XYZ file of C-alpha atoms in Angstrom:
556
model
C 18.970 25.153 -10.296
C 18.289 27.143 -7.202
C 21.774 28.824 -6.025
C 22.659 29.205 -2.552
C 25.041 32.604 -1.443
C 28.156 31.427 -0.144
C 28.959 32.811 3.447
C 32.042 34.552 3.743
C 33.861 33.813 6.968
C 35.997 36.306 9.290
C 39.343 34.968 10.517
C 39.055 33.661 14.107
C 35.413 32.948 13.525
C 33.552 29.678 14.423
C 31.263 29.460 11.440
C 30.004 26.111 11.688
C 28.595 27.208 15.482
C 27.207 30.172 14.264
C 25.082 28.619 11.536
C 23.875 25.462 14.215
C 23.167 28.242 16.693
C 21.112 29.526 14.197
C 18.380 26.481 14.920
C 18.635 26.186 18.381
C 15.561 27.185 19.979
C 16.029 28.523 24.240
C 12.990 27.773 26.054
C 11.689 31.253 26.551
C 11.511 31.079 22.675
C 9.462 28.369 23.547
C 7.039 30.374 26.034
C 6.636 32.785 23.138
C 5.868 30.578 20.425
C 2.600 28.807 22.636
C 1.428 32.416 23.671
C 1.277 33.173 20.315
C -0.112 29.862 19.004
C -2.677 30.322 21.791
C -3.764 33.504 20.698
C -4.122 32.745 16.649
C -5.976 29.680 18.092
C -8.681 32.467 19.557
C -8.936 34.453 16.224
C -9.042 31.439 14.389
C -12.503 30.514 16.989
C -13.834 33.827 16.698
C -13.855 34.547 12.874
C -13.522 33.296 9.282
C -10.540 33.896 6.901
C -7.342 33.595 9.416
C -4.458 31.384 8.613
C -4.700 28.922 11.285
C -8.466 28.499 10.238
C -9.993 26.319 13.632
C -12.350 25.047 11.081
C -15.227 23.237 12.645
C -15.750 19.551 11.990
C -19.742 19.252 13.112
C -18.125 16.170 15.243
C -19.752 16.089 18.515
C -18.531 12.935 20.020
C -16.171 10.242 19.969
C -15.781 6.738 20.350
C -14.289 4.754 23.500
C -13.537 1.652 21.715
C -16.721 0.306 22.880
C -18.665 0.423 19.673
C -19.664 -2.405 17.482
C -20.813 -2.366 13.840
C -19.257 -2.510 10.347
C -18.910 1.021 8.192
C -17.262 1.573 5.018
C -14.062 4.461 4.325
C -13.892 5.818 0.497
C -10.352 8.234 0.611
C -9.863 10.052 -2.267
C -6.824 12.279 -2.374
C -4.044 11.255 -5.197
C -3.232 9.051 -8.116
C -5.433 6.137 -6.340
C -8.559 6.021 -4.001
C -9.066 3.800 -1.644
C -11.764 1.368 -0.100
C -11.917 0.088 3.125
C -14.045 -1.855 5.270
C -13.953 -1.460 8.762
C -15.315 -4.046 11.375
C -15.293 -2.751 14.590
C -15.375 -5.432 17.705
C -16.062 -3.696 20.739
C -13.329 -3.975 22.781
C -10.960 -1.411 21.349
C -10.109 -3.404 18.352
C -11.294 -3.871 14.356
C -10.580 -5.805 11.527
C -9.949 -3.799 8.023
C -10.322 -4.873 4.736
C -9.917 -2.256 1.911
C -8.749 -2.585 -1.617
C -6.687 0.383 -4.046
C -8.211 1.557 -6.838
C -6.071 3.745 -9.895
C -7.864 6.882 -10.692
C -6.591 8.281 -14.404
C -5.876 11.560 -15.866
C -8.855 11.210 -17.689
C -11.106 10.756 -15.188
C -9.066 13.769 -12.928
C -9.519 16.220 -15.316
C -13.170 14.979 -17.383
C -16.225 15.894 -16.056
C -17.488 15.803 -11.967
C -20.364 13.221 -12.212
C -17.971 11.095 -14.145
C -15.233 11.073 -11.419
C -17.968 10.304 -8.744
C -19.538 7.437 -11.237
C -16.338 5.890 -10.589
C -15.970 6.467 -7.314
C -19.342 4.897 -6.778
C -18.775 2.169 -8.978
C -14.989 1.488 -7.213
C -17.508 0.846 -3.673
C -19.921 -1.362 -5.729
C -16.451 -3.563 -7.011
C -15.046 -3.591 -3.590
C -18.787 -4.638 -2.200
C -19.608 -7.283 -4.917
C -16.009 -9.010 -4.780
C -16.368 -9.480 -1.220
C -20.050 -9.378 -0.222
C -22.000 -6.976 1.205
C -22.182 -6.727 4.955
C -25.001 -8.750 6.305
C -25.619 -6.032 9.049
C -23.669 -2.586 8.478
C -25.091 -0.839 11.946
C -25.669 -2.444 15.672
C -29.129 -2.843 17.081
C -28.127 0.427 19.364
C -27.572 2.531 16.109
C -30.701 0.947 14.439
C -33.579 2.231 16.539
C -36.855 0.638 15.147
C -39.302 1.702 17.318
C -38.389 5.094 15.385
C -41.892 5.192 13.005
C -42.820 8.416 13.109
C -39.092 9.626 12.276
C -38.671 11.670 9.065
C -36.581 9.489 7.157
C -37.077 5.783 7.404
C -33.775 4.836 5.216
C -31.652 6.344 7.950
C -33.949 4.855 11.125
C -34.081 1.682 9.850
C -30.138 1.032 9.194
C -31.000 -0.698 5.743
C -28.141 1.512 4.143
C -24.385 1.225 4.472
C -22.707 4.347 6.274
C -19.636 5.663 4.660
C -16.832 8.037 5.422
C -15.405 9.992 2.925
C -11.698 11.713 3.217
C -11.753 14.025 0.764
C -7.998 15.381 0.740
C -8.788 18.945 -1.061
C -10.013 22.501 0.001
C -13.411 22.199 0.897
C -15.300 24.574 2.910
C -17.307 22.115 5.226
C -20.776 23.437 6.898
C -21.938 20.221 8.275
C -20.442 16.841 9.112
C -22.273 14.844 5.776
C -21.829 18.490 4.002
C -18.618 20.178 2.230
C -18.515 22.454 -1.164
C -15.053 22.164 -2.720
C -12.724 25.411 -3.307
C -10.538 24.282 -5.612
C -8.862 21.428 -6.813
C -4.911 20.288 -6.287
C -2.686 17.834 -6.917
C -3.549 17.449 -10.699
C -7.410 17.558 -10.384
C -9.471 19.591 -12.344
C -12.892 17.640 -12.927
C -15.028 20.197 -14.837
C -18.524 21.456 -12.488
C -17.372 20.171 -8.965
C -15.803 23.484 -8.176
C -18.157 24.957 -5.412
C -20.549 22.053 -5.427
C -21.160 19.844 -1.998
C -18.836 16.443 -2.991
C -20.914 14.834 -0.208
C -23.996 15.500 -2.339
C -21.803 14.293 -5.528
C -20.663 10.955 -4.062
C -24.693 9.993 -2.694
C -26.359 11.316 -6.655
C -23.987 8.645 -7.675
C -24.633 5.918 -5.408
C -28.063 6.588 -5.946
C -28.331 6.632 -9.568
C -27.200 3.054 -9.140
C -29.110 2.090 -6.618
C -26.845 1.486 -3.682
C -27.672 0.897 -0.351
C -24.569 3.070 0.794
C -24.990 6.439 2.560
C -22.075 8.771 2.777
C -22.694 10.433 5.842
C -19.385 11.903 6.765
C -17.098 14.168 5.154
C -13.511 13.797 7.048
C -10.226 15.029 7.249
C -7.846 12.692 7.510
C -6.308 14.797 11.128
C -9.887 14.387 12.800
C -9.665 10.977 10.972
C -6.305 10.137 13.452
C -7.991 11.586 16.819
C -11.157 8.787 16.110
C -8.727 6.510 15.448
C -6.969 6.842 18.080
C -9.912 7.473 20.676
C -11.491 3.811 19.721
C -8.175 1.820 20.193
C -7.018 3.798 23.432
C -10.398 4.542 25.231
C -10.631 8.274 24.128
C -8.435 10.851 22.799
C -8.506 14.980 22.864
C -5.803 15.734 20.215
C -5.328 13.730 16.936
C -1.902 15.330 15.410
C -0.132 14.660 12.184
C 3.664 15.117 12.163
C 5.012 14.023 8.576
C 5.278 14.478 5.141
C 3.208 18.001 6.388
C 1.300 18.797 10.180
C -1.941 19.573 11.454
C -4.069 19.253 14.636
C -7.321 18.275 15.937
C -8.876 18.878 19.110
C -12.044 18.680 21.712
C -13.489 22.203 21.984
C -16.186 23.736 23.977
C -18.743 24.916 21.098
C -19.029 27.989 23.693
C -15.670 28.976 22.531
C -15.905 28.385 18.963
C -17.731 32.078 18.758
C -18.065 32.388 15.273
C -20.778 29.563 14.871
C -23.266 32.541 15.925
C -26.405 31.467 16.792
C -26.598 27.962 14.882
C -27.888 25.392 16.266
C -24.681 23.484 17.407
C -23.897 26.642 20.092
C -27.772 26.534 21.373
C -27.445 22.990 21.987
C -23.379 23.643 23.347
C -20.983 20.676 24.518
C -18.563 19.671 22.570
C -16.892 19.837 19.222
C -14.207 18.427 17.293
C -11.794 21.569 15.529
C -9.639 21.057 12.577
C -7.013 23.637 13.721
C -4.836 24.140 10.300
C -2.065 24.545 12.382
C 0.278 24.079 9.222
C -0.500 27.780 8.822
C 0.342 29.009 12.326
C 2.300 32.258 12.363
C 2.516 32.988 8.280
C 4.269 36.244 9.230
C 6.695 34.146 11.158
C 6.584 37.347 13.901
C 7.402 33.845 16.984
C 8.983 31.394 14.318
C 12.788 31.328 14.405
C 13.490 31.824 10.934
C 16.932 31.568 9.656
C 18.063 32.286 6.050
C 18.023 29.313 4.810
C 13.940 28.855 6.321
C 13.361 32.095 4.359
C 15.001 30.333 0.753
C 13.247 27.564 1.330
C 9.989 29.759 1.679
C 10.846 31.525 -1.082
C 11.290 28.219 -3.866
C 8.305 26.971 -2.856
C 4.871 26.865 -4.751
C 3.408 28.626 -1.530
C 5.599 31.387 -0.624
C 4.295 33.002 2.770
C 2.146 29.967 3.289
C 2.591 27.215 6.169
C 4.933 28.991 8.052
C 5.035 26.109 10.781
C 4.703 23.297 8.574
C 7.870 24.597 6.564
C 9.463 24.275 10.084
C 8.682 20.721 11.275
C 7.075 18.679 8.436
C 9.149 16.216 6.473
C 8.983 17.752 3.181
C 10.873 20.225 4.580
C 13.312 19.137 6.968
C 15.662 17.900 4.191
C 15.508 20.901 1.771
C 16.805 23.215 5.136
C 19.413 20.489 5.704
C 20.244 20.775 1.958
C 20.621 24.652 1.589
C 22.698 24.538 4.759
C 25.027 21.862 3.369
C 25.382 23.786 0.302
C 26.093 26.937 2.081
C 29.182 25.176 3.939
C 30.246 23.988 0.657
C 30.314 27.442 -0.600
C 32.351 29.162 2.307
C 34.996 31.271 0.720
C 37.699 31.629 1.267
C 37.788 28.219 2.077
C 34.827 25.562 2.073
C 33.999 23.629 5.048
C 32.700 20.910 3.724
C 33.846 17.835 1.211
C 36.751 19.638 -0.054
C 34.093 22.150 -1.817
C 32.899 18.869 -3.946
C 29.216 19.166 -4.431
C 26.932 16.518 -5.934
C 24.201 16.532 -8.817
C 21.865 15.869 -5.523
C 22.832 18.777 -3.302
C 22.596 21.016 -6.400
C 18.602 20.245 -6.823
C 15.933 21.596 -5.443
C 14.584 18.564 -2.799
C 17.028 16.616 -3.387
C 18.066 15.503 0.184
C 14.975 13.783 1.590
C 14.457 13.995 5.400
C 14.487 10.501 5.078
C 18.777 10.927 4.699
C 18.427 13.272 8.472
C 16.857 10.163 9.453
C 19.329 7.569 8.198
C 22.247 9.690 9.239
C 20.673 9.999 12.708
C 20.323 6.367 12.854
C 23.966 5.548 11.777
C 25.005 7.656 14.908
C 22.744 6.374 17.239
C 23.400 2.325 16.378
C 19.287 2.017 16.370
C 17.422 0.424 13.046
C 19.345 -1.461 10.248
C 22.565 -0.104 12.068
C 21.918 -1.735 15.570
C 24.663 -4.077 16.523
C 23.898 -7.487 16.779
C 25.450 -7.478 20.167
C 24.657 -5.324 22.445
C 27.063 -5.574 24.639
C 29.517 -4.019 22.131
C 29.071 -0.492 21.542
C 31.109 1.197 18.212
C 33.626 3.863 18.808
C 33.043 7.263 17.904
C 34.925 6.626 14.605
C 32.975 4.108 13.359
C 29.695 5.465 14.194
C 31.165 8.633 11.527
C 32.341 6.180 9.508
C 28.805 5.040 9.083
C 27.444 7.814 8.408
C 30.199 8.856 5.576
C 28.842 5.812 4.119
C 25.002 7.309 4.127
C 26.189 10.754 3.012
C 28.170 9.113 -0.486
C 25.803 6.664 -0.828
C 22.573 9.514 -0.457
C 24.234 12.562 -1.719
C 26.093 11.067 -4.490
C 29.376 12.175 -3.611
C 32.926 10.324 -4.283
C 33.763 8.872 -1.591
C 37.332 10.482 -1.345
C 36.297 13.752 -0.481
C 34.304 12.685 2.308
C 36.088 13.191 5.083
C 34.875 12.018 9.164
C 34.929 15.575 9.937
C 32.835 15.930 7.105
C 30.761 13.358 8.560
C 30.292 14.797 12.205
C 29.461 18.485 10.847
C 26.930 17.060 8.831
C 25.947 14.798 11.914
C 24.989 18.129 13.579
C 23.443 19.519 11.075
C 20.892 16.889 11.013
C 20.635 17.017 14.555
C 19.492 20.824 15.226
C 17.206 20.920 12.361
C 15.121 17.543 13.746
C 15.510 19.208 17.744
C 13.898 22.648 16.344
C 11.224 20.711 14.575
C 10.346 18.433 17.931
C 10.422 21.439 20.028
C 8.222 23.792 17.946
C 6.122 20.542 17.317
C 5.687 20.656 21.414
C 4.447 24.407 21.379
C 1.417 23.099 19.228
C 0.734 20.517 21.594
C 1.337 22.281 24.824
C -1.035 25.202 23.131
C -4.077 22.679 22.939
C -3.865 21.169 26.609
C -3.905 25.112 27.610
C -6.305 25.979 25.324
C -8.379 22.894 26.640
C -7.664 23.359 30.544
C -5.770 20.211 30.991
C -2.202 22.424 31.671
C -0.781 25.363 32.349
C 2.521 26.799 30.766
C 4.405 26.504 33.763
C 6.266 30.473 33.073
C 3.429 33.169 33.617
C 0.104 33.851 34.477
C 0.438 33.157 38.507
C -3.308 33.980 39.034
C -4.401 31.316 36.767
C -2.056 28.984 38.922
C -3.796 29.566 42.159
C -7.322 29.796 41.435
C -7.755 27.621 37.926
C -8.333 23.953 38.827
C -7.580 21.443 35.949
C -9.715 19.634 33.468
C -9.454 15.605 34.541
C -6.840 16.567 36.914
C -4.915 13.726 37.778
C -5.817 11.509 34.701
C -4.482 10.191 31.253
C -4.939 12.319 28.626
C -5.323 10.983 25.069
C -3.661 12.238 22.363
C -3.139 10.184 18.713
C 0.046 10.784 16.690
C 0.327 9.734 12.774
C 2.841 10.542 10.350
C 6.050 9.297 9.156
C 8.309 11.713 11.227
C 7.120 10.814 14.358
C 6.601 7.344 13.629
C 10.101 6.516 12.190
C 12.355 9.608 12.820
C 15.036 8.748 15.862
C 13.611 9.854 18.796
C 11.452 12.300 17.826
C 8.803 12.048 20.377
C 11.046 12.178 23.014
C 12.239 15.229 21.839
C 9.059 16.722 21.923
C 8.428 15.251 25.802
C 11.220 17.298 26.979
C 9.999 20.582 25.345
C 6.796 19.471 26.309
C 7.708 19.288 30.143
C 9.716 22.693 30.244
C 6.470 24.320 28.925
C 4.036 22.813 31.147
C 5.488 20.549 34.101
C 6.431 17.105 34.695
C 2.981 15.767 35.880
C 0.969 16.932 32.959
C 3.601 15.699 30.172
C 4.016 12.848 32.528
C -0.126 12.145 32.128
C 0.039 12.612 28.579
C -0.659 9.504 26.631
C 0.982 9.828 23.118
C 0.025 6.824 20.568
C 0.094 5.996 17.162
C -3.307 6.247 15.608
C -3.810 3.756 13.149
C -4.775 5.119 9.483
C -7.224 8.512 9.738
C -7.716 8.820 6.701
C -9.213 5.002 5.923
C -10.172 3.398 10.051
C -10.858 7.086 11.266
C -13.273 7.817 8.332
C -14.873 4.515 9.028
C -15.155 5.989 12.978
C -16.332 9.179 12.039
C -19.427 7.687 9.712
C -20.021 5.923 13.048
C -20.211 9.477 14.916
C -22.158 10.564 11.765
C -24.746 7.831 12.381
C -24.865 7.934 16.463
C -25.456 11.975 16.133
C -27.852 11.380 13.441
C -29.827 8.723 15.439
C -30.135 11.447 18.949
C -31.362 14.100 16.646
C -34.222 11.910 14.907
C -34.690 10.760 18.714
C -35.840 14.201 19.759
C -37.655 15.003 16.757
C -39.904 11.944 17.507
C -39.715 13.324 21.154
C -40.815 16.490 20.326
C -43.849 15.195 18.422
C -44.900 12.759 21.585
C -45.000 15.817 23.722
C -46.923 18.278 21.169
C -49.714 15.849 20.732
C -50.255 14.131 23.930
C -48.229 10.790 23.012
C -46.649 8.310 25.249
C -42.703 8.733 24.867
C -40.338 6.466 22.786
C -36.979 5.737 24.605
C -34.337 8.219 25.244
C -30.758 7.916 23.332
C -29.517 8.171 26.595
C -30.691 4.122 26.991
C -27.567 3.516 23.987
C -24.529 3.092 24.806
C -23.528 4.195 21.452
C -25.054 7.487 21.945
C -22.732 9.047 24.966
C -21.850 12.218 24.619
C -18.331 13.465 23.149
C -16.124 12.182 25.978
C -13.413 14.527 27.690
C -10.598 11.728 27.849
C-alpha cells in the first residue's frame, strides 16, 4: 500500500487553507503556463524527439459536413476492436453502424499476421452479416475519366476505404503509413514491432481477397477534430479531456520546419498536428506541482512522463483527491478528517475514481440524479452536505458515524480546487493553439503584436471539437475553462469560440479521415494525369478544383 506522510500542523495554523491554496492557480500563473506551452509547441515543429512531439498527421484537409459517401472505421486499441460503418448524408449528418469484436490473449500475444488475419476477417464478418455497400465512394471521389492514372483500383472506387485507429506508439510518415514502436496494454504480437501496421492490415485483406483499402492510419484526437468539423461545418482544434488529454490542430506546413524539404512543405497549406500535449512541460518548470502531484508522479508506471495529463486527465484527478484526503486523515496531532477513520478504499492506490469528484460535485450543486424535482425549491446548505456524506460512505467505504458535515464540506472543497486547476490549465492548452494559429492574442504582453497583427477569420466562429468523459459529464467543466479562457485572451475571442462535442474519433472520425485519405489521394492522381497531358501535348482532363469534395483544408 502506498503511504502518505502525515502533515504536522502548527498551533494557530489554518491547514486545511494552506493545502487548497496549494491548487489554486492566479492568472499570471496562467500567462506563464501558455508562454511556455507556446514555446514547446515551436520545438516540438522544429525537431524530432521532444516531449510534446507536434507529430504530423499527413492530413491536409477537412470536411464541412458537405460530403457524401459510405467508408468503413476498424479501431483497434484494447480487449475488443471495433467495426463501424459510417454513412455520411451531406448535410452535416451520418448514420453508423458498427459491431464489437473480442480480441484474446492468444491472439495479443501470437504472431503479427495472425492478429491482422483476424482483424481482416472481423471486417469480412461485419461486411457479410450486413452486406457490402453497394457504392462505398461518391461520383466526386470516383473520377473515371482518370485512365491514364497509375493505379486503377484506387481511380475507379471499386474498393472500400477504411480508417484505422490504431491506439499504440507508432511512428507515422504518411497518412495510409505508420511503423509501430512498441506495444502496450497487454500486446505483444511477435514481428509487428517496427513494421508499417497499415501495410499489415491491407497483406491481410488482400490475401483474402477483399475489396477494402485501408487508407488511413488515425489517432483517435485527429479522429475528434474530423468529427467534429463534418457535424459543425469545420473545426481547427479537436481536444480530448478524459480518462487522459491530447490536442489536434490546423497548422501552416510552413511552420512545421522539421518536414525539410518533403514534398508536403513544397506544396505548403495546411496540415493537421497531433500535438501530444499529454507530455507538455515533463520538467514541470510552469506546472503548479504540489506534493501530492509529485506522489502521484512518483507511483505511477511513467514517472516524469505526462506532466500535464497527470494534472487534468481523469485518471488522475481522483488519485490527487485521494492522497490529499489521506493526508488530512493523517494530521497529527490531531486529524482533520473522519475522526482519523480511514477506509480499505482511501488506503489503495486509485482507489477514489474522479468519477466520486464528480458525484460529490453534483450532490452540491443539485444537477444530475440529485436535481430536485421542483425547482422552485432549492435545499439548504445542510442538506446539500448531507448529500454528499452520503456519496463519501457510500464511495469511500467509510461508517457512516464518523462522517461528519464538516467532514463533508472539507472534502466538498477538495474536490472543487482539484477540478478548477484542471479546467484552467486545460484553458492554457487551448488558448496556446488559437495563438499559435493567429485567431487570439493573450490579452497580457506583447503590445506590438496588438497593434500591428490583424487576426485570422477575425470576427467569425471558430471550431473547436471536445471528447472525453471529463468534459462531457464533469459539473461544469467547460465553463470553467471559458472563464480561464477569457482572462487569457479576451471576451470576443472566447466569446467566438465554438466548443462541441465531437461524436466518436476514434470510430466516425476514422471513417472521416479515410474520406480525407481518398479526396487527397484523388488531387494527387489528378495532377499526375495533368502532368502527363502537358509533357506530351494532350488535351487536359478536369481539374479537382471542379469537386466539391476536393476543397482545400478549410480555416474554420
Amino acid at each position: 500500500m502506498p503511504q502518505t506522510h502525515a502533515i504536522y500542523a502548527h498551533p494557530g495554523e489554518d491547514l486545511l487553507s494552506a493545502v487548497l491554496q496549494q491548487f489554486d492557480v492566479h492568472d499570471d500563473h496562467l500567462f506563464n503556463i501558455t508562454r511556455t506551452f507556446l514555446r514547446e509547441m515551436w520545438d516540438g515543429l522544429e525537431s524530432y524527439g521532444h516531449d510534446m512531439a507536434m507529430i504530423p498527421t499527413f492530413v491536409r484537409s477537412t470536411p464541412d459536413g458537405s460530403e457524401k459517401g459510405t467508408f468503413l472505421a476498424l479501431d483497434l486499441g484494447g480487449t475488443n476492436l471495433r467495426v463501424c460503418e459510417v454513412n455520411l448524408h451531406g448535410d452535416k449528418t451520418f448514420s453508423l453502424r458498427q459491431q464489437k469484436y473480442k480480441v484474446s490473449d492468444a491472439l495479443k500475444t501470437g504472431e503479427a499476421t495472425t492478429l491482422f488475419d483476424y482483424l481482416a476477417d472481423s471486417v469480412d464478418a461485419f461486411l457479410t452479416d450486413s452486406g457490402s455497400p453497394t457504392c462505398a465512394l461518391p461520383p466526386s471521389l470516383t473520377p473515371r475519366d482518370l485512365t491514364e492514372a497509375s493505379d486503377p483500383v484506387d481511380v475507379h472506387g471499386s474498393y472500400i476505404p477504411l480508417g484505422l485507429t490504431f491506439s499504440f506508439p507508432v511512428e507515422q510518415t504518411a497518412l495510409d503509413s505508420g511503423k509501430l514502436l512498441t506495444w502496450t496494454k497487454g500486446f505483444s504480437a511477435k514481428n509487428a514491432i517496427g513494421n508499417d501496421v497499415v501495410k499489415l492490415l491491407q497483406d491481410a485483406f488482400d490475401r483474402k481477397h477483399m475489396h477494402v483499402r485501408c487508407v488511413a492510419l488515425v489517432n483517435d484526437t485527429v479522429g475528434a477534430l474530423l468529427s467534429r468539423a463534418y457535424t459543425s461545418g469545420g473545426c481547427i482544434l479537436g481536444a480530448i479531456f478524459g480518462t487522459g488529454t491530447n490536442g489536434a490542430y490546423v497548422e501552416d506546413v510552413a511552420n512545421i520546419s522539421k518536414l525539410g524539404r518533403s514534398e508536403e512543405v513544397k506544396e505548403g497549406g495546411l496540415m493537421v498536428v497531433n500535438t501530444e500535449w499529454g507530455g507538455f512541460n515533463n520538467s514541470r518548470s510552469a506546472l503548479p506541482s504540489t506534493p501530492y502531484d509529485k506522489k502521484v508522479d512518483r507511483e505511477s508506471i511513467n514517472p516524469g512522463k505526462q506532466g500535464f495529463e497527470k494534472f487534468i486527465s481523469g485518471m488522475y484527478l481522483g488519485e490527487i483527491a485521494r492522497n490529499v484526503i489521506v493526508s488530512l486523515i493523517d494530521v497529527a496531532p490531531k486529524s482533520l478528517l473522519f475522526s482519523g477513520h480511514s477506509s480499505k478504499q482511501l488506503n489503495k492506490q486509485w482507489g477514489v475514481d474522479t468519477a466520486v469528484l464528480s458525484e460529490v460535485e453534483e450532490a452540491w450543486e443539485g444537477i444530475g440524479r440529485f436535481a430536485p424535482e421542483d425547482s422552485s425549491r432549492q435545499p439548504s446548505v445542510q442538506q446539500k452536505l448531507e448529500r454528499i456524506r452520503d456519496v463519501i460512505v457510500r464511495r469511500m467505504e467509510l461508517p457512516p458515524d464518523s462522517v461528519s458535515l464538516d467532514d463533508a464540506d472539507i472534502i466538498r472543497k477538495i474536490c472543487t480546487h482539484i477540478a478548477w486547476r484542471a479546467a484552467r490549465l486545460s484553458a492554457c492548452a487551448v488558448a496556446a493553439v488559437l495563438v499559435q494559429t493567429g485567431r487570439a492574442r493573450l490579452t497580457r504582453g506583447d503590445e506590438e503584436a496588438k497593434n500591428t497583427v490583424t487576426l485570422v477569420d477575425e470576427g467569425k466562429r471558430i471550431g473547436v471539437g471536445v471528447d472525453g468523459s471529463l468534459v462531457e459529464h464533469y459539473p461544469y467543466f467547460e465553463k470553467k475553462l471559458r472563464a480561464s479562457l477569457r482572462v487569457l485572451v479576451g471576451d470576443d475571442v472566447e466569446h467566438r469560440v465554438d466548443i462541441g462535442l465531437a461524436k466518436d474519433g476514434s470510430g466516425v472520425g476514422a471513417a472521416l479521415c479515410a474520406l480525407v485519405a481518398c479526396r487527397q489521394n484523388i488531387t494527387k492522381q489528378y495532377h499526375t494525369v495533368s502532368e502527363h497531358e502537358v509533357a506530351n501535348g494532350l488535351p487536359q482532363s478536369l481539374g479537382p478544383e471542379n469537386s466539391t469534395c476536393l476543397d482545400p483544408l478549410v480555416r474554420t
